[in-house]
Amino acid sequence: MRYQWRLLQLFLRSHHRIPNHSQHLQVLPSSSSLLPRFAPNSTFPLNPTLRLFSSEPVLAHTESDYNLVADIFSKHRDFDDVKNLLDSNRVSINHDVALAFLSKLDANADVARRFFHWVSENHPERLSSKCYNSMLRVLGTNGFIDEFWELVGVMKKKGYGVSKDVKERVLECFEKGGMDGDVMKLKGLFDNSSEKNCSVVCRIVRHNVWGDDAERQIRDLNVGFTGEMVKSVLENLSSEPTKALIFFRWLEESGIFKHDGYTYNAMARVLGREDSIDRFWKLVGDMRSAGFEMEVETFVKVLGRFCKRRMTKDAVELYEFAMAGANKPSPQCGTFLLRKVVAAKQLDMDLFMRVVKAFTGSGNVLTDSMVDAILKSLTSVGRIGEWNKVLKEMEDCGFVASGNIQSKIAFRLSAAGNKEQAHEFVNRIEASGSNPDHKTWESLVEGHCVAGNLDKAFDSFKEMVEKEGVASAGYTFDLLVNSYCQMNRAVDACKILSKLMSEKELKPWHSTYKMLITKLLVQGGFADALNILGLMRAHGFPPYTDPFIEHLSKCGSGDDAVLFLKAMTSKRFPSTSVFLQMFEAFFKHGRHDEAQNFLSKCPRYIRNHADVLNLFCSMNSKEATSAGMLAA
């Protein structure tokens, strides 16, 4: 048994190489459409085959191993599912296994795509140029044309070329399929010496420690470097910015190539990242000293990267650098950066003001839409309390808010419950020499109402009336009264109305009277409702009787009914029809005794009126009939 075990070990050693982990290949972008993602929650039955009587993982190399791996990747699975299935079956995938597996999948493209995607996402170091070419062959010979060209692009960035064998096999498929455009494109890939040279240069730089040998290899290529080629090399080396910079500096120091603004900008785009920030600033300084300007494309790309990585200080310095040059960023870039500054982990007003000053110092004007966007960003991170601080700094730099933005700010501050902040804003408008317009006051009151700060809303309304008068206060007062009523404070609203009418000659809207009367009756303010009815009549509005009649018929007394009838008219009593409505309402709710009581308090001409007598006789007859039926 021991002899057999040793033979088995020797067999494994002779058939498998130790995987080479020294190669570091770039992971394919996770957003790439090259290969499909795996569906979650998938399961797969474990292979019951006994594996060498060992707990150590084995290398998938036999036909059964191939079938197992093919089975695992035959369905969409997520990372954990695949890993668990490989681990539970003790299968290890190294470079040789990946290459061998891909070489067998010409007729099973979907499995190959899932396998390649999984390895490239999770173990990119196990994929070599040969692996990429094998995958390229699978895609090209199975009609996945878009993915074929996308993978070619990825390979170019890694410094990998398309092998002659793959080219010939795929070219044959393209020609048979009548894909003339792709045929020309694939042939051009090999005819383009510039692309080939770029690929070779990238491979030399990427896979060698920089020194005399690497320099000699590049010189021996006898490449005629152009700005476009240098840019391509730098872009392809973007994942290794240090090597890219060494190559960039060596080109000019060696006298092979003289850099211009085009290549400087390409290098700046490579270095504009967190782990190369010092080199980036040194490079852009050298670029400007050499008389070259930062391109807008470079600025936008690097600024976006800085903001994404929350490098706020560097983003501000980059903006200042660009604004001091000839290619000034657009106003939209200034707004974008200011929003990022105020939404940073900590609000740094120094950085904020540096951006504002760089913006306005170049002749730009702070606009309402710009300020609105900044305030929204502050709100999104819970900093509405910092609005005034930010606004004041912008006002010091020339911002003048229009009436529209003033009203928006007043409403948002007061509606958010920032009472002091809201009034500080309004007071600052007045201190600047311009009075808040009517809409701003209206929005301030409405915001306090929304927040439930009714006393503050009333104070703001009084201040508004003091400064603007009552001529156009109807809508705002209606908002105020409605809010009091909604908070079950109709009686307080009644007192406010009476006071303002007597002191300021306020004339509420008809709808305001009607709403207040209705709410007073519901909230137990019958006497106050009668008072409002009188004020309403004094302002020339028709009496609002329906809620009174409804209220009295359910819970009022005869005496209350008399008070109501007297309050609704300037005469001693209203018309007979109103009395009849009141009697009918009492009868409708079964309050016959109260109807009789009310009748006894009515003037004689009502008690003797034919319609009234007929109504009572009719109701008495119905009562008698009902009593007889019950007795029977």
PDB file of N, CA and C in Angstrom, residues 530-574:
ATOM      1  N   LEU A 530     -70.413  82.268  16.849  1.00  0.00           N
ATOM      2  CA  LEU A 530     -71.426  83.318  16.676  1.00  0.00           C
ATOM      3  C   LEU A 530     -70.769  84.673  16.473  1.00  0.00           C
ATOM      4  N   ASN A 531     -69.677  84.912  17.207  1.00  0.00           N
ATOM      5  CA  ASN A 531     -68.956  86.171  17.080  1.00  0.00           C
ATOM      6  C   ASN A 531     -68.371  86.322  15.673  1.00  0.00           C
ATOM      7  N   ILE A 532     -67.778  85.231  15.173  1.00  0.00           N
ATOM      8  CA  ILE A 532     -67.202  85.250  13.819  1.00  0.00           C
ATOM      9  C   ILE A 532     -68.296  85.458  12.782  1.00  0.00           C
ATOM     10  N   LEU A 533     -69.483  84.861  13.052  1.00  0.00           N
ATOM     11  CA  LEU A 533     -70.603  85.036  12.127  1.00  0.00           C
ATOM     12  C   LEU A 533     -70.981  86.511  12.011  1.00  0.00           C
ATOM     13  N   GLY A 534     -70.908  87.205  13.151  1.00  0.00           N
ATOM     14  CA  GLY A 534     -71.211  88.630  13.151  1.00  0.00           C
ATOM     15  C   GLY A 534     -70.165  89.426  12.378  1.00  0.00           C
ATOM     16  N   LEU A 535     -68.882  89.074  12.575  1.00  0.00           N
ATOM     17  CA  LEU A 535     -67.808  89.764  11.845  1.00  0.00           C
ATOM     18  C   LEU A 535     -67.918  89.513  10.342  1.00  0.00           C
ATOM     19  N   MET A 536     -68.266  88.307  10.017  1.00  0.00           N
ATOM     20  CA  MET A 536     -68.440  87.932   8.611  1.00  0.00           C
ATOM     21  C   MET A 536     -69.539  88.789   7.960  1.00  0.00           C
ATOM     22  N   ARG A 537     -70.658  88.931   8.703  1.00  0.00           N
ATOM     23  CA  ARG A 537     -71.780  89.732   8.205  1.00  0.00           C
ATOM     24  C   ARG A 537     -71.381  91.196   8.079  1.00  0.00           C
ATOM     25  N   ALA A 538     -70.537  91.662   9.021  1.00  0.00           N
ATOM     26  CA  ALA A 538     -70.104  93.059   8.989  1.00  0.00           C
ATOM     27  C   ALA A 538     -69.226  93.358   7.776  1.00  0.00           C
ATOM     28  N   HIS A 539     -68.535  92.328   7.266  1.00  0.00           N
ATOM     29  CA  HIS A 539     -67.692  92.499   6.090  1.00  0.00           C
ATOM     30  C   HIS A 539     -68.456  92.289   4.793  1.00  0.00           C
ATOM     31  N   GLY A 540     -69.762  92.101   4.922  1.00  0.00           N
ATOM     32  CA  GLY A 540     -70.591  92.015   3.733  1.00  0.00           C
ATOM     33  C   GLY A 540     -70.716  90.632   3.128  1.00  0.00           C
ATOM     34  N   PHE A 541     -70.236  89.613   3.833  1.00  0.00           N
ATOM     35  CA  PHE A 541     -70.368  88.250   3.316  1.00  0.00           C
ATOM     36  C   PHE A 541     -71.716  87.669   3.740  1.00  0.00           C
ATOM     37  N   PRO A 542     -72.335  86.836   2.917  1.00  0.00           N
ATOM     38  CA  PRO A 542     -73.602  86.204   3.302  1.00  0.00           C
ATOM     39  C   PRO A 542     -73.384  85.283   4.493  1.00  0.00           C
ATOM     40  N   PRO A 543     -74.378  85.159   5.371  1.00  0.00           N
ATOM     41  CA  PRO A 543     -74.217  84.317   6.568  1.00  0.00           C
ATOM     42  C   PRO A 543     -74.012  82.850   6.201  1.00  0.00           C
ATOM     43  N   TYR A 544     -73.156  82.224   6.966  1.00  0.00           N
ATOM     44  CA  TYR A 544     -72.835  80.809   6.723  1.00  0.00           C
ATOM     45  C   TYR A 544     -73.602  79.980   7.751  1.00  0.00           C
ATOM     46  N   THR A 545     -74.792  79.515   7.366  1.00  0.00           N
ATOM     47  CA  THR A 545     -75.744  78.939   8.333  1.00  0.00           C
ATOM     48  C   THR A 545     -75.691  77.428   8.459  1.00  0.00           C
ATOM     49  N   ASP A 546     -75.283  76.738   7.405  1.00  0.00           N
ATOM     50  CA  ASP A 546     -75.398  75.272   7.398  1.00  0.00           C
ATOM     51  C   ASP A 546     -74.720  74.595   8.587  1.00  0.00           C
ATOM     52  N   PRO A 547     -73.467  74.922   8.903  1.00  0.00           N
ATOM     53  CA  PRO A 547     -72.843  74.219  10.042  1.00  0.00           C
ATOM     54  C   PRO A 547     -73.511  74.542  11.374  1.00  0.00           C
ATOM     55  N   PHE A 548     -74.074  75.746  11.506  1.00  0.00           N
ATOM     56  CA  PHE A 548     -74.785  76.088  12.741  1.00  0.00           C
ATOM     57  C   PHE A 548     -76.034  75.221  12.894  1.00  0.00           C
ATOM     58  N   ILE A 549     -76.824  75.154  11.836  1.00  0.00           N
ATOM     59  CA  ILE A 549     -78.064  74.378  11.906  1.00  0.00           C
ATOM     60  C   ILE A 549     -77.756  72.913  12.202  1.00  0.00           C
ATOM     61  N   GLU A 550     -76.738  72.376  11.556  1.00  0.00           N
ATOM     62  CA  GLU A 550     -76.356  70.982  11.783  1.00  0.00           C
ATOM     63  C   GLU A 550     -75.900  70.763  13.221  1.00  0.00           C
ATOM     64  N   HIS A 551     -75.097  71.705  13.719  1.00  0.00           N
ATOM     65  CA  HIS A 551     -74.594  71.596  15.089  1.00  0.00           C
ATOM     66  C   HIS A 551     -75.737  71.685  16.108  1.00  0.00           C
ATOM     67  N   LEU A 552     -76.605  72.680  15.947  1.00  0.00           N
ATOM     68  CA  LEU A 552     -77.689  72.879  16.914  1.00  0.00           C
ATOM     69  C   LEU A 552     -78.689  71.730  16.912  1.00  0.00           C
ATOM     70  N   SER A 553     -78.959  71.164  15.735  1.00  0.00           N
ATOM     71  CA  SER A 553     -79.932  70.080  15.647  1.00  0.00           C
ATOM     72  C   SER A 553     -79.470  68.841  16.390  1.00  0.00           C
ATOM     73  N   LYS A 554     -78.163  68.705  16.581  1.00  0.00           N
ATOM     74  CA  LYS A 554     -77.627  67.517  17.247  1.00  0.00           C
ATOM     75  C   LYS A 554     -77.396  67.733  18.742  1.00  0.00           C
ATOM     76  N   CYS A 555     -76.900  68.923  19.094  1.00  0.00           N
ATOM     77  CA  CYS A 555     -76.522  69.105  20.496  1.00  0.00           C
ATOM     78  C   CYS A 555     -76.843  70.493  21.048  1.00  0.00           C
ATOM     79  N   GLY A 556     -77.555  71.320  20.283  1.00  0.00           N
ATOM     80  CA  GLY A 556     -77.884  72.667  20.766  1.00  0.00           C
ATOM     81  C   GLY A 556     -79.234  72.702  21.476  1.00  0.00           C
ATOM     82  N   SER A 557     -79.447  73.790  22.184  1.00  0.00           N
ATOM     83  CA  SER A 557     -80.716  73.986  22.893  1.00  0.00           C
ATOM     84  C   SER A 557     -81.569  75.011  22.143  1.00  0.00           C
ATOM     85  N   GLY A 558     -82.796  75.181  22.595  1.00  0.00           N
ATOM     86  CA  GLY A 558     -83.665  76.185  22.014  1.00  0.00           C
ATOM     87  C   GLY A 558     -83.096  77.579  22.191  1.00  0.00           C
ATOM     88  N   ASP A 559     -82.517  77.827  23.364  1.00  0.00           N
ATOM     89  CA  ASP A 559     -81.906  79.138  23.614  1.00  0.00           C
ATOM     90  C   ASP A 559     -80.745  79.384  22.647  1.00  0.00           C
ATOM     91  N   ASP A 560     -79.917  78.332  22.404  1.00  0.00           N
ATOM     92  CA  ASP A 560     -78.801  78.467  21.452  1.00  0.00           C
ATOM     93  C   ASP A 560     -79.315  78.797  20.055  1.00  0.00           C
ATOM     94  N   ALA A 561     -80.422  78.171  19.694  1.00  0.00           N
ATOM     95  CA  ALA A 561     -80.984  78.405  18.363  1.00  0.00           C
ATOM     96  C   ALA A 561     -81.428  79.857  18.204  1.00  0.00           C
ATOM     97  N   VAL A 562     -82.009  80.414  19.286  1.00  0.00           N
ATOM     98  CA  VAL A 562     -82.442  81.811  19.232  1.00  0.00           C
ATOM     99  C   VAL A 562     -81.236  82.734  19.085  1.00  0.00           C
ATOM    100  N   LEU A 563     -80.166  82.446  19.825  1.00  0.00           N
ATOM    101  CA  LEU A 563     -78.950  83.260  19.725  1.00  0.00           C
ATOM    102  C   LEU A 563     -78.386  83.219  18.301  1.00  0.00           C
ATOM    103  N   PHE A 564     -78.392  82.044  17.699  1.00  0.00           N
ATOM    104  CA  PHE A 564     -77.881  81.894  16.333  1.00  0.00           C
ATOM    105  C   PHE A 564     -78.698  82.735  15.352  1.00  0.00           C
ATOM    106  N   LEU A 565     -80.039  82.661  15.472  1.00  0.00           N
ATOM    107  CA  LEU A 565     -80.899  83.382  14.529  1.00  0.00           C
ATOM    108  C   LEU A 565     -80.725  84.898  14.666  1.00  0.00           C
ATOM    109  N   LYS A 566     -80.511  85.358  15.874  1.00  0.00           N
ATOM    110  CA  LYS A 566     -80.299  86.792  16.069  1.00  0.00           C
ATOM    111  C   LYS A 566     -78.939  87.239  15.517  1.00  0.00           C
ATOM    112  N   ALA A 567     -77.910  86.348  15.627  1.00  0.00           N
ATOM    113  CA  ALA A 567     -76.561  86.715  15.205  1.00  0.00           C
ATOM    114  C   ALA A 567     -76.417  86.764  13.685  1.00  0.00           C
ATOM    115  N   MET A 568     -77.269  86.040  12.986  1.00  0.00           N
ATOM    116  CA  MET A 568     -77.085  85.928  11.549  1.00  0.00           C
ATOM    117  C   MET A 568     -77.672  87.094  10.762  1.00  0.00           C
ATOM    118  N   THR A 569     -78.367  88.004  11.436  1.00  0.00           N
ATOM    119  CA  THR A 569     -78.981  89.107  10.711  1.00  0.00           C
ATOM    120  C   THR A 569     -78.887  90.393  11.508  1.00  0.00           C
ATOM    121  N   SER A 570     -78.899  91.509  10.795  1.00  0.00           N
ATOM    122  CA  SER A 570     -78.884  92.809  11.463  1.00  0.00           C
ATOM    123  C   SER A 570     -80.287  93.184  11.947  1.00  0.00           C
ATOM    124  N   LYS A 571     -81.255  92.490  11.421  1.00  0.00           N
ATOM    125  CA  LYS A 571     -82.643  92.700  11.880  1.00  0.00           C
ATOM    126  C   LYS A 571     -82.858  91.953  13.172  1.00  0.00           C
ATOM    127  N   ARG A 572     -84.103  92.074  13.697  1.00  0.00           N
ATOM    128  CA  ARG A 572     -84.382  91.395  14.965  1.00  0.00           C
ATOM    129  C   ARG A 572     -84.349  89.888  14.777  1.00  0.00           C
ATOM    130  N   PHE A 573     -84.977  89.395  13.691  1.00  0.00           N
ATOM    131  CA  PHE A 573     -84.986  87.970  13.383  1.00  0.00           C
ATOM    132  C   PHE A 573     -84.860  87.777  11.876  1.00  0.00           C
ATOM    133  N   PRO A 574     -84.387  86.639  11.445  1.00  0.00           N
ATOM    134  CA  PRO A 574     -84.301  86.360  10.016  1.00  0.00           C
ATOM    135  C   PRO A 574     -85.654  85.961   9.448  1.00  0.00           C
TER     136      PRO A 574
END
